[in-house]
PDB file of C-alpha atoms in Angstrom:
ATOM      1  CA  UNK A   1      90.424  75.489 118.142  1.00  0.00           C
ATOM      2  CA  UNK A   2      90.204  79.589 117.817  1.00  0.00           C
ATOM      3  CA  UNK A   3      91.622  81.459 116.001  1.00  0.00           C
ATOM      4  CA  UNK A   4      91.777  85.286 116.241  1.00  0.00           C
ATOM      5  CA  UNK A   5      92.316  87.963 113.744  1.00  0.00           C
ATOM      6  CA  UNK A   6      92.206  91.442 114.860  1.00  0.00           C
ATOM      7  CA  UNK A   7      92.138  94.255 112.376  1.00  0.00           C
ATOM      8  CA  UNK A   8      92.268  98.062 113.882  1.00  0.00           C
ATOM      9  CA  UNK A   9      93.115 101.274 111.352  1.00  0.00           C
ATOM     10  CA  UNK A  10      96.746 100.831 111.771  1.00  0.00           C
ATOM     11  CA  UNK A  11      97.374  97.232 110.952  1.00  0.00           C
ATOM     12  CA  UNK A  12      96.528  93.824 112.448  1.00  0.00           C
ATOM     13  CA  UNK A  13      97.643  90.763 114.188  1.00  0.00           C
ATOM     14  CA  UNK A  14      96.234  87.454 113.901  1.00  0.00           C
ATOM     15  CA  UNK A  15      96.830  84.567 116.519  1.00  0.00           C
ATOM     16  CA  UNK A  16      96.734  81.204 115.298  1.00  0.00           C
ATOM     17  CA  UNK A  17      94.402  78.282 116.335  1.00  0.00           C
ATOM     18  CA  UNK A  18      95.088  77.171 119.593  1.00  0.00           C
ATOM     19  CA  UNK A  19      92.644  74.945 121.630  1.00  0.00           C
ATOM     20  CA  UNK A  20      90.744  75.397 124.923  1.00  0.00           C
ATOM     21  CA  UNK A  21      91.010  77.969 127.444  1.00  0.00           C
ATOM     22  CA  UNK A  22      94.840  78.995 126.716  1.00  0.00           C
ATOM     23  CA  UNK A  23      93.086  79.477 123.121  1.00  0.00           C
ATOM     24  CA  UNK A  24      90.442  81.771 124.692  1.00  0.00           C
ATOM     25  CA  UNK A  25      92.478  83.476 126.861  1.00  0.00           C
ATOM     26  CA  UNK A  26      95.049  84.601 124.443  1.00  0.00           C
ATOM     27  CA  UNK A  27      92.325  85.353 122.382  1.00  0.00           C
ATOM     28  CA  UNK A  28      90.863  88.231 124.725  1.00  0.00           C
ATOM     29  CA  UNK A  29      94.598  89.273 124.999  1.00  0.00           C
ATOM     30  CA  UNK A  30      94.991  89.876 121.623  1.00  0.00           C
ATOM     31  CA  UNK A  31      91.582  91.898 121.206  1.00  0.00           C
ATOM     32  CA  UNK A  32      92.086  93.513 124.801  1.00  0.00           C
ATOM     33  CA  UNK A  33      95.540  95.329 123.472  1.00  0.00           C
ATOM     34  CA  UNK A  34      94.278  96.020 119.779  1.00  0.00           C
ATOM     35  CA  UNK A  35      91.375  97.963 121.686  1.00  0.00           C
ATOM     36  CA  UNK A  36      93.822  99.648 124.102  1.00  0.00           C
ATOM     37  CA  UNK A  37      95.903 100.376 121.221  1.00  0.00           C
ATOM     38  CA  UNK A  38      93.149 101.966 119.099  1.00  0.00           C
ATOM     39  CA  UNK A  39      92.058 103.910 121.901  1.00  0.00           C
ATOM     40  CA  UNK A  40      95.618 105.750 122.274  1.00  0.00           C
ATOM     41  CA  UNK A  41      95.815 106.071 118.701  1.00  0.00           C
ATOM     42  CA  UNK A  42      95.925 109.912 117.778  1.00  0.00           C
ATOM     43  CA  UNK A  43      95.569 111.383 114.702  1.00  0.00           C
ATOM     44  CA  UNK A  44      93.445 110.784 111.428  1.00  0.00           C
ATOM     45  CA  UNK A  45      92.694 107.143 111.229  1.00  0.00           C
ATOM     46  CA  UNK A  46      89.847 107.370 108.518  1.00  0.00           C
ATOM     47  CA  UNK A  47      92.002 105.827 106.079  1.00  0.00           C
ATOM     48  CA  UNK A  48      92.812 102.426 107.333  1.00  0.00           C
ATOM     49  CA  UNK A  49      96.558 101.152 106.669  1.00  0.00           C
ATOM     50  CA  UNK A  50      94.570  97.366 105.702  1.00  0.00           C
ATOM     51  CA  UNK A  51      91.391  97.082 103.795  1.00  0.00           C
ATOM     52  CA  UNK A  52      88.862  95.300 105.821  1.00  0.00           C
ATOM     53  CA  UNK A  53      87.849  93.023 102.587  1.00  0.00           C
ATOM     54  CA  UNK A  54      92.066  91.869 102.708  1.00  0.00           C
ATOM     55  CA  UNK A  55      91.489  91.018 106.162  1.00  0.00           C
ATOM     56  CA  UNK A  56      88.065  89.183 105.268  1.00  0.00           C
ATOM     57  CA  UNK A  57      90.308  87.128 102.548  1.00  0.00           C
ATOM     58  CA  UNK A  58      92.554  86.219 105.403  1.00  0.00           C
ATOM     59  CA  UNK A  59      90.320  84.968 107.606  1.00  0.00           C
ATOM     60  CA  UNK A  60      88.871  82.509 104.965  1.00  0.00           C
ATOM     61  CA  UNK A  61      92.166  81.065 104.528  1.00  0.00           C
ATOM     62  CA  UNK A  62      92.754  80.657 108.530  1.00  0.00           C
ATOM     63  CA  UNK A  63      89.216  79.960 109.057  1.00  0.00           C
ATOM     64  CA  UNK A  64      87.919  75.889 107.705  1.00  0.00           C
ATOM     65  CA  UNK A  65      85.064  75.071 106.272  1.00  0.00           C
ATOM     66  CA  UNK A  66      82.455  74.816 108.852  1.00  0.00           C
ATOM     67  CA  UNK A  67      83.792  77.360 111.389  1.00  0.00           C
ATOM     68  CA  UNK A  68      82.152  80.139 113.227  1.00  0.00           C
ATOM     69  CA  UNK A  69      83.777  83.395 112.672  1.00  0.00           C
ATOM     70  CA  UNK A  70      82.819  86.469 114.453  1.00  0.00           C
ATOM     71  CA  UNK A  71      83.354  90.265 113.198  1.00  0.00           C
ATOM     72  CA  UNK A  72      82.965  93.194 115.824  1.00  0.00           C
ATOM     73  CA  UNK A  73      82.737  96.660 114.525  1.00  0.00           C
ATOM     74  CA  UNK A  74      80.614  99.417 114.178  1.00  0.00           C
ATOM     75  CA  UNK A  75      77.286 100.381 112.183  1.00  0.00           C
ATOM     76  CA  UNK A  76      79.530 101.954 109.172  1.00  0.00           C
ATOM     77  CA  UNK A  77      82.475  99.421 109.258  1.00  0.00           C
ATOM     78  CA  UNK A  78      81.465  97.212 106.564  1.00  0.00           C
ATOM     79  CA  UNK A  79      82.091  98.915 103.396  1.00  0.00           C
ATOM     80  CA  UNK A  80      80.335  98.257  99.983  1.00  0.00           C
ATOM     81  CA  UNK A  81      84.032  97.533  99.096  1.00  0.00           C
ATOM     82  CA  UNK A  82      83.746  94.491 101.393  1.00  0.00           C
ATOM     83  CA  UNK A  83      81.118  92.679 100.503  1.00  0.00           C
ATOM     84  CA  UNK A  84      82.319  90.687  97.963  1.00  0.00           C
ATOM     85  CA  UNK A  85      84.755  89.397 100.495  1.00  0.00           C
ATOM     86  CA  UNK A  86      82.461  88.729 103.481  1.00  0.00           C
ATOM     87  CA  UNK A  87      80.364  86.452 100.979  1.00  0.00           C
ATOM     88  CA  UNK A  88      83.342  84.258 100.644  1.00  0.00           C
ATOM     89  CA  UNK A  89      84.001  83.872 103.748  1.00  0.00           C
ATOM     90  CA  UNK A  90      80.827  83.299 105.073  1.00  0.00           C
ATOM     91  CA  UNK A  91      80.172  80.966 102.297  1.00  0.00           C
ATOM     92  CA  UNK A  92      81.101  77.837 103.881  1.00  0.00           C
ATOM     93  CA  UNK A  93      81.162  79.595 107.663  1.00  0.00           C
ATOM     94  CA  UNK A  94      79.044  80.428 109.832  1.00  0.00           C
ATOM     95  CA  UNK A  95      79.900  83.933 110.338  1.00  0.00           C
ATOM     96  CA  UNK A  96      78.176  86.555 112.829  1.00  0.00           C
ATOM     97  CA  UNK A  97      78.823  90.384 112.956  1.00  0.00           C
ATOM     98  CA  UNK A  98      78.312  91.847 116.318  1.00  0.00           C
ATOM     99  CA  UNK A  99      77.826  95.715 116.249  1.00  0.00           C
ATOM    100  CA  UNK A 100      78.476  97.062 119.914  1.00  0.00           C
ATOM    101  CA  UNK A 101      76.057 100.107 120.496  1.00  0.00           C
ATOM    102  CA  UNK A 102      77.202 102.633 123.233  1.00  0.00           C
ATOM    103  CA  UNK A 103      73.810 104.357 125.005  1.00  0.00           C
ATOM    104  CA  UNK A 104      74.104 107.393 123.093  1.00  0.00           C
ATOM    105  CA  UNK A 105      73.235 105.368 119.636  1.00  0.00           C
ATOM    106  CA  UNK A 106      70.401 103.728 121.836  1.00  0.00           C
ATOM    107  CA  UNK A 107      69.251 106.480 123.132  1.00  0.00           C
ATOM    108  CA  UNK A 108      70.137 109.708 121.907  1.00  0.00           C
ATOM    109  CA  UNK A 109      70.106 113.090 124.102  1.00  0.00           C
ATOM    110  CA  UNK A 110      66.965 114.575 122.966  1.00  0.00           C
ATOM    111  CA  UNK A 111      68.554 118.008 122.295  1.00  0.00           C
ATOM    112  CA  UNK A 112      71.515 119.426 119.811  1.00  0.00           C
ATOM    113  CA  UNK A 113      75.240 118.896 120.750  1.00  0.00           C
ATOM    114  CA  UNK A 114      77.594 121.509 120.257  1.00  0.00           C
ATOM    115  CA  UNK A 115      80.358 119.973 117.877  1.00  0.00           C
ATOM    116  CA  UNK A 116      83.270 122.095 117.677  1.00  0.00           C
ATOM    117  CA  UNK A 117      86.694 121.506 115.081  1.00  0.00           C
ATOM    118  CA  UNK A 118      89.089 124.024 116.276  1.00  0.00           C
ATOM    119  CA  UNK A 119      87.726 127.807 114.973  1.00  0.00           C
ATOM    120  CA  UNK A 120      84.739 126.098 113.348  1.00  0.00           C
ATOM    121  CA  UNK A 121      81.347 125.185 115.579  1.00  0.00           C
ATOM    122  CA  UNK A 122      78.113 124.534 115.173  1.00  0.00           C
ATOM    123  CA  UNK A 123      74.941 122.194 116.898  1.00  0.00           C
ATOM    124  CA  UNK A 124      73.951 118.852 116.088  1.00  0.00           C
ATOM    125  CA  UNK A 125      71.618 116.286 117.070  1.00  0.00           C
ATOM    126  CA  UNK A 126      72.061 112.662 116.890  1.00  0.00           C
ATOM    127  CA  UNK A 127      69.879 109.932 115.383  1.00  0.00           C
ATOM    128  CA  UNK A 128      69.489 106.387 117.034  1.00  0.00           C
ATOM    129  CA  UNK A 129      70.976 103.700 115.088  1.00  0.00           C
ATOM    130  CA  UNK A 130      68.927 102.095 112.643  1.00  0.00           C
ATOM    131  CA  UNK A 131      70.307  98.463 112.049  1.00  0.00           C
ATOM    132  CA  UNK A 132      67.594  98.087 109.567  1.00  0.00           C
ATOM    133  CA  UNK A 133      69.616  98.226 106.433  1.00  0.00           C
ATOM    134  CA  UNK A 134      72.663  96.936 107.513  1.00  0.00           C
ATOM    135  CA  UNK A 135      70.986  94.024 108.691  1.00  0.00           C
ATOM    136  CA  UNK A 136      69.495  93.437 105.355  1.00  0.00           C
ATOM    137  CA  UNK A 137      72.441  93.600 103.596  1.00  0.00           C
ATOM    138  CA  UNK A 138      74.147  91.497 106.268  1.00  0.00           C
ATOM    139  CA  UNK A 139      71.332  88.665 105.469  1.00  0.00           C
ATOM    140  CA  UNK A 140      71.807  89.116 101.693  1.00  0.00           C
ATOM    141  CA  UNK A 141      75.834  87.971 102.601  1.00  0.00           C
ATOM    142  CA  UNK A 142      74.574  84.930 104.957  1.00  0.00           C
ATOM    143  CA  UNK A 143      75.949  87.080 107.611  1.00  0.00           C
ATOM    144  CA  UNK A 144      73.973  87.099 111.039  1.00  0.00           C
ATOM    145  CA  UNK A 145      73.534  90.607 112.389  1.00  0.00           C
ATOM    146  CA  UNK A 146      73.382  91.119 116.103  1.00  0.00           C
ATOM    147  CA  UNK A 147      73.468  94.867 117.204  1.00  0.00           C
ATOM    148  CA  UNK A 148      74.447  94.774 121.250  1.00  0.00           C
ATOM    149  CA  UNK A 149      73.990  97.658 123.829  1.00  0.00           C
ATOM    150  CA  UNK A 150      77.541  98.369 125.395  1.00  0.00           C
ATOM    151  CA  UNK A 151      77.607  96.633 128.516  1.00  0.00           C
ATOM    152  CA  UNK A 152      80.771  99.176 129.764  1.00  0.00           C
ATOM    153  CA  UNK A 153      78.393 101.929 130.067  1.00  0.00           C
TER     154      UNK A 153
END
């Protein structure tokens, strides 16, 4: 059976277990229209409408004993906040975080960016990802890390 949970800034939507490829299939529905949805999203979303760690809690109830559980998000999306959480679920679950890279966190322009905020701008340069200390905090949870280049590119 699979069971989805997706969990954008503005809410979420979980899909309960269905089996086989209907179960797969409405499973990459669910995450294709959260995606488009975040995408359109305008505005300040740096303040999530659900904790993460509440969503964590209610994956452990959906998710058996035994199951594989998947998380996608990015390098910062795992708060300290959400740790305590993500233990329990992976406790009894095998549970994998996937962190989709896009090629500019692989492979940084070499130069400074100009960043601008309406009146206010100034240059930056960007820094390659480092997984290193996520994925040792990740192992300290039983989480697997993966970090994956962006295959949209």
């Amino acid at each position: 059976s699979v069971v989805a949970l997706a969990i954008p800034a503005t809410g979420g939507s979980a899909l309960p277990a269905r089996a086989g490829e209907r179960g797969v299939g409405a499973m990459g529905q669910v995450f294709a229209q959260t995606h488009d949805t975040a995408l359109d999203m305008s505005g300040d979303v740096s303040e999530p409408s659900q904790p993460l760690a509440a969503a964590l809690v209610r994956a452990a109830r959906l998710a058996p004993p035994g199951a594989q559980g998947w998380l996608a998000t990015d390098g910062e999306g795992i708060a300290r906040q959400d740790e305590a959480a993500l233990r329990r679920l992976s406790r009894r679950r095998r549970v994998t975080l996937l962190c989709p890279l896009d090629p500019a966190e692989i492979s940084p322009p070499p130069g400074p960016l100009p960043v601008s905020s309406g009146a206010a701008s100034r240059f930056a340069r960007l820094r390659a990802f480092d997984s290193t200390a996520l994925a040792a905090r990740m192992r300290a949870l039983n989480v697997t890390f993966m970090a994956a280049a962006d295959d949209t590119g």
